[in-house]
PDB file of N, CA and C in Angstrom:
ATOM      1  N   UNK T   1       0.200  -9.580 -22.972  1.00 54.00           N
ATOM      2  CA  UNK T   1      -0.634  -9.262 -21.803  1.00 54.00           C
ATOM      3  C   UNK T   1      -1.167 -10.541 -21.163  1.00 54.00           C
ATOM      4  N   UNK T   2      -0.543 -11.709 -21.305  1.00 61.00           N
ATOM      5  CA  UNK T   2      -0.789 -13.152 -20.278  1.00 61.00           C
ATOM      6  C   UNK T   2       0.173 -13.552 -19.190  1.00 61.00           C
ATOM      7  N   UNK T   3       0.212 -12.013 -18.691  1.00 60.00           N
ATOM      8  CA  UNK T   3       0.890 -12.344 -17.240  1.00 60.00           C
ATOM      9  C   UNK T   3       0.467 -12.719 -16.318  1.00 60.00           C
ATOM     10  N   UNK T   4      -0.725 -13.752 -16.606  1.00 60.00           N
ATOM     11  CA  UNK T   4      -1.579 -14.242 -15.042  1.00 60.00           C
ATOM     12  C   UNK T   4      -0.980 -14.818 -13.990  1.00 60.00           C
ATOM     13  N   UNK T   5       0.626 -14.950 -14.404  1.00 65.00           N
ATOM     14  CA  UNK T   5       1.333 -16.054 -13.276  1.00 65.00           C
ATOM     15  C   UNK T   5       1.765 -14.829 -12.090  1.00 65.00           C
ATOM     16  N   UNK T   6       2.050 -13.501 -12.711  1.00 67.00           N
ATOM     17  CA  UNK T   6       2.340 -12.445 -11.690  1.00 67.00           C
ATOM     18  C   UNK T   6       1.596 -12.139 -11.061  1.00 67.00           C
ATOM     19  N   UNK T   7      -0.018 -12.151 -11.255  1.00 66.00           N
ATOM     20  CA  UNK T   7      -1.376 -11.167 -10.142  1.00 66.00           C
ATOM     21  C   UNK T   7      -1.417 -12.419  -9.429  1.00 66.00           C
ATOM     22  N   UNK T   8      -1.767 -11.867  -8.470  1.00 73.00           N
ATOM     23  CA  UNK T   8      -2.066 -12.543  -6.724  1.00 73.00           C
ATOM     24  C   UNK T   8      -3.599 -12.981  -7.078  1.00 73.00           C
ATOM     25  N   UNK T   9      -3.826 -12.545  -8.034  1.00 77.00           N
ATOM     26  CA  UNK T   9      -5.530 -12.491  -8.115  1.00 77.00           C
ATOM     27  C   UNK T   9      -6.038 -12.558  -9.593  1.00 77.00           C
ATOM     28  N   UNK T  10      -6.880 -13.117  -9.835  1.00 90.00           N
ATOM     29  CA  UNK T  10      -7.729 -12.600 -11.515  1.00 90.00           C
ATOM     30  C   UNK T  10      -8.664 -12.167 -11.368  1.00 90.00           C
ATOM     31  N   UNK T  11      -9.197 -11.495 -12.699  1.00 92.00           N
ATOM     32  CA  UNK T  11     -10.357 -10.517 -12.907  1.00 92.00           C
ATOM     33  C   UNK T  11     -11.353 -10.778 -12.090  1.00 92.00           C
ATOM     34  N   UNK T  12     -11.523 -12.230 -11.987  1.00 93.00           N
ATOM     35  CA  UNK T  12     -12.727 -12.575 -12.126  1.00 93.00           C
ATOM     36  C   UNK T  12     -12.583 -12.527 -10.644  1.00 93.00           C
ATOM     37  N   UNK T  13     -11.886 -12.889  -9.430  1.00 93.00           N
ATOM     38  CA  UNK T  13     -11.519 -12.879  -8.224  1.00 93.00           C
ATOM     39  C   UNK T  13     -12.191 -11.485  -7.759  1.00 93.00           C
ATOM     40  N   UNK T  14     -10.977 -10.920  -8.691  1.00 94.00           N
ATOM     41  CA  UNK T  14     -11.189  -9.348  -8.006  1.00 94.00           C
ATOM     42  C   UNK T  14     -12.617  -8.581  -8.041  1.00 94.00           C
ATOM     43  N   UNK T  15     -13.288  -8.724  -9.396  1.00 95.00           N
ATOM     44  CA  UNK T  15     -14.633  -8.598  -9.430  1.00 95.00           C
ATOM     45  C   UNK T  15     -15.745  -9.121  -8.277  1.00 95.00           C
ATOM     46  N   UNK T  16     -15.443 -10.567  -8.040  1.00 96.00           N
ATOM     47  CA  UNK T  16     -16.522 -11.630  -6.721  1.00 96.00           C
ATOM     48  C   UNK T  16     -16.093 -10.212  -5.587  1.00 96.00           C
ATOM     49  N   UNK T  17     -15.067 -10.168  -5.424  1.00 95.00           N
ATOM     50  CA  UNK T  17     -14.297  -9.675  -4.304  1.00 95.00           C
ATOM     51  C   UNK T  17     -14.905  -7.706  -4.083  1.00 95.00           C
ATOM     52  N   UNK T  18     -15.241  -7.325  -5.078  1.00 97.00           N
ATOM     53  CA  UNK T  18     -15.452  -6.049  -5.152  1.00 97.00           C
ATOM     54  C   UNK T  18     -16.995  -5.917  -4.970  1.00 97.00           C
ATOM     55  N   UNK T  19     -17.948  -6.775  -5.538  1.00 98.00           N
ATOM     56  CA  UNK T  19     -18.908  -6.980  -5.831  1.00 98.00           C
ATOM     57  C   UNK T  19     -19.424  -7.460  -4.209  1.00 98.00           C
ATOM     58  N   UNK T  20     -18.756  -8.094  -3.943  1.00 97.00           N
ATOM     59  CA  UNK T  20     -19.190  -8.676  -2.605  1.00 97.00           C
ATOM     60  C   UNK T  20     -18.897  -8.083  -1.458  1.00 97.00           C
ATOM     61  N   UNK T  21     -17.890  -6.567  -1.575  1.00 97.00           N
ATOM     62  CA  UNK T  21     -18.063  -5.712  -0.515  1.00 97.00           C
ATOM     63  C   UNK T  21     -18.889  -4.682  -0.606  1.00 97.00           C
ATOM     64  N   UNK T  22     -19.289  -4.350  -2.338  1.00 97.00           N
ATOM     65  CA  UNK T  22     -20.139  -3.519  -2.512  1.00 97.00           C
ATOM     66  C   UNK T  22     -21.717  -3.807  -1.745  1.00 97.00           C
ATOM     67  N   UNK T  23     -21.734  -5.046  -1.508  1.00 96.00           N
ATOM     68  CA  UNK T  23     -23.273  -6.127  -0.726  1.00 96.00           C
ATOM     69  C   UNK T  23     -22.915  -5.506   0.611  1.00 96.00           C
ATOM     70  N   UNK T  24     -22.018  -5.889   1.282  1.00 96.00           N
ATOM     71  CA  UNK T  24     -21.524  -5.599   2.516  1.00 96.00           C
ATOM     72  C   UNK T  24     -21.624  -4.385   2.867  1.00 96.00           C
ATOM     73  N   UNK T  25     -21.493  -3.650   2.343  1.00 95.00           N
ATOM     74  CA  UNK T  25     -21.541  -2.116   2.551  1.00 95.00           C
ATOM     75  C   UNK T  25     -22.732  -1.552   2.729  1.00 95.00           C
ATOM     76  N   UNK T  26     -23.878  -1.880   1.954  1.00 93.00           N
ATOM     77  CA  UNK T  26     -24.825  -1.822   1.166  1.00 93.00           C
ATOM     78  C   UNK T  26     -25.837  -2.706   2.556  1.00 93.00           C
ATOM     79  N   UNK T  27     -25.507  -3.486   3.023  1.00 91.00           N
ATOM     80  CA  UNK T  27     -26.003  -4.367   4.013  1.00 91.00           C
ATOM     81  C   UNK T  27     -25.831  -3.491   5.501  1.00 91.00           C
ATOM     82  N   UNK T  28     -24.385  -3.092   5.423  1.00 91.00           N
ATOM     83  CA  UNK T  28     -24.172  -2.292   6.449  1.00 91.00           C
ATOM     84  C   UNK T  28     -24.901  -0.646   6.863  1.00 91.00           C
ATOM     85  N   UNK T  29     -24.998  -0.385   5.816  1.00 88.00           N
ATOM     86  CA  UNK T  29     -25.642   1.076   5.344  1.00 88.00           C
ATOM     87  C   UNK T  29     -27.190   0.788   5.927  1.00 88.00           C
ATOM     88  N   UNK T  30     -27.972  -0.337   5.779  1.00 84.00           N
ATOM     89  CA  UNK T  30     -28.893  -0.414   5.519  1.00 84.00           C
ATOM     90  C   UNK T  30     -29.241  -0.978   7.343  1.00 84.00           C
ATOM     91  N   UNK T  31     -28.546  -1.610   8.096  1.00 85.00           N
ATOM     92  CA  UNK T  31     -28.391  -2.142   9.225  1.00 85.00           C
ATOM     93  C   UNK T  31     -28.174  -0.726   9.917  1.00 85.00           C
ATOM     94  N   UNK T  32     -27.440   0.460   9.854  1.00 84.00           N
ATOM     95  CA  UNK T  32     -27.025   1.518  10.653  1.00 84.00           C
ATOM     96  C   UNK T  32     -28.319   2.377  10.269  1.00 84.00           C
ATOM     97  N   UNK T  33     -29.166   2.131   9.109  1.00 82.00           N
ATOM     98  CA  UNK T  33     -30.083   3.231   9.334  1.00 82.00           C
ATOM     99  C   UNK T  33     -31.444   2.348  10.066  1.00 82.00           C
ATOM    100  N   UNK T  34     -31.146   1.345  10.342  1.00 74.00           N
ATOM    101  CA  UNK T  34     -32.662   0.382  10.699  1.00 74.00           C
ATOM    102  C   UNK T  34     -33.582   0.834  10.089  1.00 74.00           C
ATOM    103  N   UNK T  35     -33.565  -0.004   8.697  1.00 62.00           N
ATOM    104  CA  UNK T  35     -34.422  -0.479   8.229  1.00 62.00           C
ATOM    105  C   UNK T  35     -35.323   0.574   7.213  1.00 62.00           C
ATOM    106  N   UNK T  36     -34.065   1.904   7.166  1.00 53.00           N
ATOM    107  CA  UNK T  36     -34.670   3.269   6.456  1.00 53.00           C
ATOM    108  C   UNK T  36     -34.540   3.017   4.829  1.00 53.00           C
ATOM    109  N   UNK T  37     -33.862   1.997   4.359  1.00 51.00           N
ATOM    110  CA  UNK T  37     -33.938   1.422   2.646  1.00 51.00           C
ATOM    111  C   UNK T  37     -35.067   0.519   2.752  1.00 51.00           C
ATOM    112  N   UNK T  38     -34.752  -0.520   3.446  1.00 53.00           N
ATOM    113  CA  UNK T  38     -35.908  -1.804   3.189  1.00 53.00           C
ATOM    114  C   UNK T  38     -37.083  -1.122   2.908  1.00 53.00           C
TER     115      UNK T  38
END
């Protein structure tokens, strides 16, 4: 299971990457309700 030369990506990528749209979303959600979380 050390096929890292085949993924386009590693864990750790994909995690920043998931994590950081989960913000985005979360940012966005929060921008479309003005200011109904804050």
């Amino acid at each position: 299971m050390t096929q890292q030369a085949k993924q386009p990506f590693t864990w750790g990528e994909l995690l920043a990457w998931a994590i950081l749209a989960f913000f985005a979303w979360l940012y966005w959600e929060a921008y479309q309700m003005q200011g109904g979380i804050w």
